[in-house]
Amino acid sequence: MRLSRYFLPVLKETPAEAQIVSHRLMLRAGMIKQMSAGIYAWLPLGFKMLRKIENIVHEEQIRAGHIPVLMPTLQSADLWRESGRYDGYGEEMLRMQDRQGRDMLFSPTAEEMFTDTFRSYVKSYKDLPLTIYQIQWKFRDEIRPRFGVMRGREFLMKDGYNFDLTKEDALHAYNRHLVSYLRTYERMGLQAIPMRAESGPIGGDNTHEFLVLAETGESGVFYDSDITDLKFGDRAVDYDDVAQCEGVLEEFTSRYARTDDTHDQDEFEAQVPEERRREARGIEVGQIFYFGTKYSEPMGATVTDAEGNKVPVHMGSHGIGVSRLLGALIEANHDENGIIWPEGVTPFHVGIVNLKQGNAATDGVCEDLYKALTAKGLEPLYDDRNERAGGKFATMDLIGLPWRITVGPRGLKNGVVELTSRRTGESEELTPELAVARVAEIYAGL
């Protein structure tokens, strides 16, 4: 991709309405445009990041044995009346009628649609366990939408639903989701801590939220500092192994970690030594629930068991805020100059900056770098604009690509280009061939 042909409407000034870092930088980097309160258009760079995050979520869900589908954004109110949630959900639900006067709603969540789909086709315990999920747009009519994509009204969300014969099977699905979520967040360079939370309007007794620590987080959190030393890493997991998944749950949830909704100060002080007690703010990026037969009983989602009895299935729902994750990534990875994307999730792997556009030598080397990087399966962003060097560097710093290759006449006289890390600011001079090899090596294990 060449910047001279790309749509990247960067802003020099910060819009007055932007209150937090991620909102400011997403607007300035030309990633989003506000269309109305809490509703954003996703411009090329922002849309590309959404797809990067979405792909990682898909890969880890499929790795765990979960099956993707796609449901409509509009739902019939009749399904919600059947589950008993329609009248109690509140004003966050956007209600409407179609031209025949039928009550409809814009999906805030999709337990009813998935339960209805399940009951239409699955009749026997032999077809269980089953987990299906989607990544789809949701709408919740927040009374005060703010903080950009962190608390918007329209948002992209992964929501998955497990259907199991017994509570024990459903709790294994719960643990399986926790494992897959830990893998998902770490691949993005985030540490998302599972914390006991309240279930809210979705319901259920077992629920954990995943929170990324950040000063701008909407939730107060209390936790044992030992948790921040835990890493899932590249360990192999058999998602069918009940004991192994339960062991991961125990490892990551046995220490005290709660949101302010469920925090118990006496318990906190009793369980955690004073030197390890931490109080901070966190950004919620996902939540998992087990709620048993809350939806299957009123909606008649039953299967025939081995004895021939009709029994309601045990269910859970599991969400990841895909668009919210983008904001959380920026909150956790930025400096005064702009975004710093982790290598695991970046819109482009490396930027190429031509310091003297129109010079035969620099133009030729930049073209060769672009082709060589692309041939290795990498996505470079080539700044081939006829702009001053300072402006090109400022743009690269703002949009946050992890690595930059700078090509100038002075360096080429010595046969070298400059490879710079966005995170550390450190640079090294390499031949163009070695620079390509170095970048390829960095991304080889991701």
Coordinates of C-alpha atoms in Angstrom, one line a residue:
M1 CA 0.0 0.0 0.0
R2 CA 1.3 3.4 -1.0
L3 CA 0.3 6.5 1.0
S4 CA -0.1 8.6 -2.1
R5 CA -3.0 6.3 -3.0
Y6 CA -4.4 5.7 0.4
F7 CA -7.2 7.5 2.3
L8 CA -5.6 8.5 5.5
P9 CA -7.1 11.8 6.7
V10 CA -4.8 12.6 9.6
L11 CA -5.5 15.6 11.8
K12 CA -2.9 17.9 13.3
E13 CA -5.2 19.2 16.0
T14 CA -7.2 17.1 18.5
P15 CA -11.0 17.5 18.2
A16 CA -12.5 19.1 21.3
E17 CA -14.9 16.3 22.0
A18 CA -12.2 13.7 22.5
Q19 CA -11.7 13.1 26.2
I20 CA -9.4 10.0 26.4
V21 CA -6.2 9.0 24.6
S22 CA -7.7 6.3 22.3
H23 CA -10.5 8.6 21.1
R24 CA -8.0 11.4 20.4
L25 CA -5.6 9.2 18.6
M26 CA -8.2 7.3 16.6
L27 CA -9.6 10.7 15.3
R28 CA -6.2 12.2 14.7
A29 CA -4.9 9.0 12.9
G30 CA -7.9 9.1 10.5
M31 CA -9.2 5.7 11.8
I32 CA -12.8 6.8 12.6
K33 CA -15.3 9.6 11.9
Q34 CA -18.1 10.4 14.2
M35 CA -21.5 10.3 12.4
S36 CA -23.7 10.9 15.4
A37 CA -23.4 10.5 19.2
G38 CA -21.7 7.2 19.9
I39 CA -21.8 6.0 16.2
Y40 CA -18.7 6.0 14.0
A41 CA -17.7 5.4 10.4
W42 CA -14.7 3.2 10.2
L43 CA -12.2 4.7 7.8
P44 CA -9.6 2.5 6.0
L45 CA -7.0 2.3 8.8
G46 CA -9.6 1.7 11.5
F47 CA -11.4 -0.8 9.4
K48 CA -8.2 -2.6 8.7
M49 CA -7.5 -2.9 12.4
L50 CA -11.0 -4.2 13.1
R51 CA -10.4 -7.0 10.6
K52 CA -7.0 -7.8 12.2
I53 CA -8.6 -8.1 15.6
E54 CA -11.6 -10.0 14.2
N55 CA -9.3 -12.5 12.5
I56 CA -7.4 -13.3 15.7
V57 CA -10.7 -13.8 17.5
H58 CA -11.9 -16.1 14.8
E59 CA -8.7 -18.1 14.8
E60 CA -8.8 -18.7 18.5
Q61 CA -12.5 -19.5 18.6
I62 CA -12.1 -22.1 15.8
R63 CA -9.0 -23.5 17.6
A64 CA -11.2 -24.1 20.6
G65 CA -13.8 -26.0 18.5
H66 CA -16.4 -23.3 18.2
I67 CA -18.4 -22.8 15.0
P68 CA -18.9 -19.4 13.4
V69 CA -22.4 -18.2 12.1
L70 CA -23.9 -14.8 11.3
M71 CA -27.3 -13.7 12.8
P72 CA -29.3 -10.6 11.7
T73 CA -28.9 -7.3 13.5
L74 CA -32.7 -6.9 13.8
Q75 CA -34.6 -9.3 16.1
S76 CA -38.3 -10.0 16.6
A77 CA -39.5 -8.8 20.0
D78 CA -41.6 -12.0 20.2
L79 CA -38.4 -14.0 21.0
W80 CA -37.6 -11.6 23.9
R81 CA -41.1 -11.8 25.2
E82 CA -40.8 -15.6 25.2
S83 CA -37.6 -15.5 27.3
G84 CA -39.1 -12.8 29.6
R85 CA -36.5 -10.2 28.9
Y86 CA -38.3 -7.8 26.6
D87 CA -40.0 -5.6 29.2
G88 CA -37.1 -5.6 31.7
Y89 CA -34.1 -4.9 29.5
G90 CA -34.5 -1.1 29.8
E91 CA -34.1 1.9 27.5
E92 CA -30.7 0.8 26.2
M93 CA -32.7 -1.5 23.9
L94 CA -33.6 0.3 20.6
R95 CA -37.1 -0.7 19.8
M96 CA -39.0 -0.2 16.5
Q97 CA -41.8 -1.5 14.4
D98 CA -41.7 -2.7 10.8
R99 CA -44.3 -1.7 8.2
Q100 CA -46.7 -4.4 9.3
G101 CA -46.6 -3.1 12.9
R102 CA -44.6 -6.0 14.3
D103 CA -42.3 -5.1 17.2
M104 CA -38.6 -5.3 16.4
L105 CA -35.4 -4.4 18.1
F106 CA -31.8 -3.8 17.2
S107 CA -29.7 -6.5 18.7
P108 CA -28.0 -5.6 22.0
T109 CA -27.2 -9.3 22.5
A110 CA -28.4 -12.5 20.9
E111 CA -29.2 -15.2 23.5
E112 CA -32.7 -15.5 22.2
M113 CA -31.9 -15.8 18.5
F114 CA -29.2 -18.5 19.2
T115 CA -31.6 -20.4 21.5
D116 CA -34.3 -20.3 18.9
T117 CA -31.9 -21.5 16.2
F118 CA -30.7 -24.4 18.4
R119 CA -34.2 -25.6 19.3
S120 CA -35.2 -25.6 15.6
Y121 CA -32.6 -28.2 14.7
V122 CA -31.0 -30.0 17.6
K123 CA -33.2 -32.7 19.3
S124 CA -30.8 -35.3 20.7
Y125 CA -28.0 -35.4 23.3
K126 CA -25.9 -37.1 20.6
D127 CA -25.5 -33.7 18.9
L128 CA -24.0 -32.1 22.0
P129 CA -21.8 -30.4 23.0
L130 CA -22.3 -27.5 20.6
T131 CA -20.8 -24.0 20.7
I132 CA -21.7 -21.5 17.9
Y133 CA -20.7 -17.9 17.8
Q134 CA -20.8 -14.8 15.6
I135 CA -19.0 -11.5 15.2
Q136 CA -21.7 -9.0 14.5
W137 CA -22.7 -5.4 15.1
K138 CA -24.7 -4.6 18.2
F139 CA -26.5 -1.5 19.4
R140 CA -27.1 -0.3 23.0
D141 CA -28.6 3.2 23.4
E142 CA -26.2 4.5 26.0
I143 CA -27.6 7.5 27.8
R144 CA -24.2 9.2 27.7
P145 CA -22.0 7.7 24.9
R146 CA -18.5 8.9 25.4
F147 CA -14.8 7.9 25.1
G148 CA -15.1 7.1 21.4
V149 CA -15.3 3.4 20.6
M150 CA -14.9 2.6 24.3
R151 CA -18.5 3.5 25.1
G152 CA -20.3 3.9 21.8
R153 CA -23.8 3.0 21.0
E154 CA -23.0 0.8 18.0
F155 CA -20.2 -1.7 18.4
L156 CA -18.7 -4.8 16.9
M157 CA -18.9 -7.8 19.2
K158 CA -18.1 -11.5 19.2
D159 CA -20.8 -13.3 21.1
G160 CA -20.8 -17.1 21.5
Y161 CA -23.3 -19.5 23.0
N162 CA -22.7 -23.0 24.3
F163 CA -25.3 -25.8 24.5
D164 CA -24.6 -28.7 26.8
L165 CA -26.4 -31.7 28.3
T166 CA -25.3 -31.1 31.9
K167 CA -24.0 -28.4 34.2
E168 CA -20.6 -30.1 34.3
D169 CA -20.4 -30.1 30.5
A170 CA -21.4 -26.4 30.4
L171 CA -18.8 -25.5 33.0
H172 CA -16.2 -27.2 30.8
A173 CA -17.4 -24.9 28.0
Y174 CA -17.0 -22.0 30.4
N175 CA -13.4 -23.0 31.1
R176 CA -12.7 -23.6 27.5
H177 CA -13.8 -20.1 26.7
L178 CA -11.6 -18.7 29.4
V179 CA -8.6 -20.5 27.9
S180 CA -9.3 -19.3 24.4
Y181 CA -9.8 -15.7 25.6
L182 CA -6.4 -15.7 27.4
R183 CA -4.8 -16.8 24.2
T184 CA -6.7 -14.2 22.2
Y185 CA -5.6 -11.3 24.3
E186 CA -2.0 -12.3 24.7
R187 CA -1.7 -12.7 20.9
M188 CA -2.6 -9.0 20.7
G189 CA 0.0 -8.0 23.3
L190 CA -2.6 -7.4 26.0
Q191 CA -2.8 -8.7 29.5
A192 CA -6.5 -9.1 30.2
I193 CA -7.1 -10.2 33.8
P194 CA -10.2 -12.4 34.5
M195 CA -12.1 -10.9 37.4
R196 CA -15.2 -12.0 39.1
A197 CA -18.1 -9.8 38.1
E198 CA -21.8 -9.3 38.1
S199 CA -23.9 -10.8 35.4
G200 CA -26.3 -7.9 34.8
P201 CA -29.3 -8.4 32.4
I202 CA -27.8 -11.5 30.8
G203 CA -28.1 -13.5 34.1
G204 CA -26.3 -16.4 35.6
D205 CA -24.2 -17.2 38.7
N206 CA -20.8 -17.9 37.1
T207 CA -19.2 -15.0 35.3
H208 CA -15.8 -13.4 34.8
E209 CA -14.9 -10.2 33.1
F210 CA -11.6 -9.7 31.3
L211 CA -10.1 -6.3 32.1
V212 CA -7.1 -4.5 30.7
L213 CA -5.5 -2.2 33.3
A214 CA -5.7 1.4 32.2
E215 CA -6.1 4.8 34.0
T216 CA -9.1 5.6 31.7
G217 CA -10.9 2.3 32.6
E218 CA -14.6 2.6 33.4
S219 CA -14.4 0.0 36.2
G220 CA -12.6 0.1 39.6
V221 CA -10.6 -3.1 40.1
F222 CA -9.0 -4.7 43.1
Y223 CA -6.4 -7.4 42.7
D224 CA -3.5 -9.4 44.0
S225 CA -0.4 -8.1 42.1
D226 CA 0.8 -11.7 41.6
I227 CA -1.8 -11.9 38.8
T228 CA 0.2 -9.5 36.6
D229 CA 3.1 -12.1 36.6
L230 CA 0.9 -14.8 35.0
K231 CA 1.4 -15.5 31.3
F232 CA -0.4 -18.1 29.2
G233 CA 2.4 -18.1 26.6
D234 CA 2.6 -20.6 23.8
R235 CA 1.6 -23.7 25.9
A236 CA -0.3 -26.4 24.0
V237 CA -3.9 -26.9 25.3
D238 CA -6.2 -29.8 24.5
Y239 CA -9.6 -28.1 24.6
D240 CA -11.3 -31.5 25.1
D241 CA -9.3 -32.2 28.3
V242 CA -11.6 -31.2 31.2
A243 CA -8.9 -31.3 33.8
Q244 CA -6.4 -29.2 31.7
C245 CA -8.9 -26.5 31.0
E246 CA -10.0 -26.5 34.7
G247 CA -6.4 -26.2 35.7
V248 CA -6.0 -23.0 33.6
L249 CA -9.1 -21.6 35.2
E250 CA -7.7 -22.3 38.7
E251 CA -4.4 -20.8 37.8
F252 CA -5.8 -17.5 36.5
T253 CA -8.7 -17.0 38.9
S254 CA -7.6 -18.4 42.2
R255 CA -6.0 -15.1 43.3
Y256 CA -8.2 -12.2 44.4
A257 CA -9.3 -10.1 41.4
R258 CA -12.7 -8.3 41.3
T259 CA -14.4 -5.4 39.8
D260 CA -15.9 -2.8 42.2
D261 CA -19.4 -4.4 41.7
T262 CA -18.3 -7.6 43.5
H263 CA -15.4 -6.3 45.6
D264 CA -15.3 -7.3 49.3
Q265 CA -12.8 -5.2 51.3
D266 CA -12.7 -7.6 54.2
E267 CA -12.1 -10.6 52.0
F268 CA -9.5 -8.6 50.0
E269 CA -7.5 -7.8 53.2
A270 CA -7.8 -11.4 54.5
Q271 CA -6.6 -13.0 51.3
V272 CA -3.9 -10.7 50.0
P273 CA -0.9 -9.4 51.9
E274 CA -0.8 -5.7 52.1
E275 CA 2.3 -5.3 49.8
R276 CA 0.5 -7.2 47.0
R277 CA -2.9 -5.3 47.2
R278 CA -3.6 -3.2 44.2
E279 CA -6.4 -0.8 43.4
A280 CA -6.7 0.5 39.8
R281 CA -9.0 1.1 36.8
G282 CA -9.7 -1.4 34.1
I283 CA -11.2 -1.6 30.6
E284 CA -13.6 -4.5 30.1
V285 CA -12.8 -6.3 26.9
G286 CA -14.7 -9.5 27.3
Q287 CA -17.0 -11.5 29.6
I288 CA -18.0 -15.1 30.0
F289 CA -21.2 -16.4 31.6
Y290 CA -22.8 -19.7 32.6
F291 CA -26.5 -19.4 33.2
G292 CA -27.8 -22.9 33.1
T293 CA -31.4 -23.2 31.8
K294 CA -32.3 -19.6 32.1
Y295 CA -33.2 -19.4 28.4
S296 CA -33.7 -23.0 27.4
E297 CA -36.5 -23.7 29.9
P298 CA -38.8 -20.8 28.9
M299 CA -38.0 -21.2 25.2
G300 CA -38.3 -25.0 25.1
A301 CA -34.7 -25.7 24.0
T302 CA -34.7 -29.4 25.0
V303 CA -33.0 -32.5 23.8
T304 CA -33.8 -36.2 24.4
D305 CA -31.2 -37.8 26.8
A306 CA -29.9 -41.3 26.8
E307 CA -33.0 -42.5 28.8
G308 CA -35.4 -40.9 26.3
N309 CA -36.3 -38.0 28.5
K310 CA -36.7 -34.4 27.2
V311 CA -34.4 -32.2 29.2
P312 CA -33.5 -28.5 28.9
V313 CA -29.9 -27.8 27.8
H314 CA -27.4 -26.0 29.9
M315 CA -26.2 -22.8 28.3
G316 CA -23.6 -20.0 28.6
S317 CA -22.8 -16.9 26.6
H318 CA -19.3 -15.5 26.0
G319 CA -18.5 -12.0 24.5
I320 CA -15.5 -10.1 23.3
G321 CA -15.7 -6.5 22.4
V322 CA -13.9 -6.4 19.1
S323 CA -14.3 -2.6 18.4
R324 CA -13.7 -1.9 22.1
L325 CA -10.5 -3.9 22.0
L326 CA -9.1 -1.4 19.4
G327 CA -9.5 1.4 21.9
A328 CA -8.1 -0.7 24.7
L329 CA -5.0 -1.5 22.6
I330 CA -4.3 2.2 22.1
E331 CA -4.9 3.0 25.8
A332 CA -2.3 0.4 26.7
N333 CA 0.1 1.2 23.8
H334 CA 0.9 4.9 23.1
D335 CA 3.2 7.8 23.8
E336 CA 3.1 11.5 23.3
N337 CA 3.6 11.1 19.6
G338 CA 0.9 8.6 18.8
I339 CA -0.1 5.0 18.8
I340 CA 2.4 2.1 19.3
W341 CA 0.8 -1.1 17.8
P342 CA 2.1 -4.4 19.2
E343 CA 3.6 -6.7 16.5
G344 CA 0.8 -9.2 17.0
V345 CA -1.8 -6.8 15.8
T346 CA -0.9 -3.9 13.6
P347 CA -2.5 -2.5 10.4
F348 CA 0.8 -2.7 8.5
H349 CA 3.9 -4.6 9.6
V350 CA 6.4 -1.9 8.6
G351 CA 6.5 1.6 7.2
I352 CA 8.9 2.6 4.4
V353 CA 9.8 6.3 4.4
N354 CA 11.4 7.8 1.3
L355 CA 13.4 10.9 2.4
K356 CA 13.8 12.2 -1.2
Q357 CA 10.9 11.3 -3.4
G358 CA 11.9 11.6 -7.0
N359 CA 15.5 10.6 -6.5
A360 CA 16.3 7.7 -8.7
A361 CA 18.4 5.9 -6.0
T362 CA 15.9 6.2 -3.1
D363 CA 12.9 5.5 -5.3
G364 CA 14.5 2.4 -6.6
V365 CA 15.5 1.0 -3.2
C366 CA 12.1 1.8 -1.8
E367 CA 10.4 -0.1 -4.6
D368 CA 12.7 -3.0 -4.1
L369 CA 12.0 -3.0 -0.3
Y370 CA 8.3 -2.9 -1.0
K371 CA 8.4 -5.9 -3.3
A372 CA 10.7 -7.9 -1.1
L373 CA 8.6 -7.4 2.0
T374 CA 5.4 -8.2 0.1
A375 CA 7.0 -11.4 -1.3
K376 CA 7.6 -12.6 2.3
G377 CA 3.9 -12.2 3.1
L378 CA 4.3 -8.9 5.0
E379 CA 2.2 -5.8 4.5
P380 CA 4.4 -2.7 4.2
L381 CA 3.0 0.9 4.0
Y382 CA 5.2 3.0 1.7
D383 CA 5.1 6.7 2.3
D384 CA 5.8 7.8 -1.3
R385 CA 4.3 11.3 -0.9
N386 CA 6.2 14.4 -1.9
E387 CA 6.3 15.7 1.7
R388 CA 9.0 16.9 4.0
A389 CA 10.8 14.2 6.1
G390 CA 9.5 15.7 9.4
G391 CA 5.9 15.3 8.2
K392 CA 6.5 11.7 7.1
F393 CA 8.1 10.8 10.5
A394 CA 5.2 12.4 12.3
T395 CA 2.6 10.5 10.4
M396 CA 4.4 7.2 11.0
D397 CA 4.7 7.9 14.7
L398 CA 1.0 8.9 14.9
I399 CA -0.3 5.8 13.2
G400 CA 2.0 3.6 15.2
L401 CA 3.5 1.0 12.9
P402 CA 5.9 -1.1 15.0
W403 CA 8.8 -0.7 12.6
R404 CA 10.0 1.8 10.1
I405 CA 12.6 1.6 7.3
T406 CA 14.0 5.0 6.3
V407 CA 15.7 5.4 3.0
G408 CA 17.8 8.5 2.2
P409 CA 20.5 9.5 -0.2
R410 CA 23.1 9.8 2.6
G411 CA 22.6 6.3 3.8
L412 CA 22.5 4.8 0.4
K413 CA 26.0 6.2 -0.3
N414 CA 27.1 3.7 2.3
G415 CA 24.8 1.0 1.1
V416 CA 22.5 1.1 4.1
V417 CA 19.0 2.0 5.2
E418 CA 17.8 2.7 8.8
L419 CA 15.5 0.3 10.7
T420 CA 13.8 1.9 13.6
S421 CA 11.6 0.4 16.4
R422 CA 8.6 2.6 17.2
R423 CA 8.4 1.3 20.8
T424 CA 12.0 2.0 21.8
G425 CA 13.1 4.5 19.2
E426 CA 16.3 2.6 18.7
S427 CA 17.7 2.4 15.1
E428 CA 20.2 0.3 13.3
E429 CA 21.8 0.7 9.9
L430 CA 21.5 -2.3 7.7
T431 CA 21.7 -3.2 4.0
P432 CA 18.3 -3.2 2.4
E433 CA 18.5 -7.0 2.1
L434 CA 19.3 -7.4 5.8
A435 CA 16.5 -5.0 6.8
V436 CA 14.0 -7.1 5.0
A437 CA 15.4 -10.3 6.6
R438 CA 15.3 -8.6 10.1
V439 CA 11.6 -7.6 9.7
A440 CA 10.7 -11.0 8.4
E441 CA 12.4 -12.6 11.4
I442 CA 10.5 -10.3 13.9
Y443 CA 7.2 -11.5 12.6
A444 CA 8.1 -15.1 11.8
G445 CA 6.9 -16.4 15.2
L446 CA 3.7 -14.4 15.4

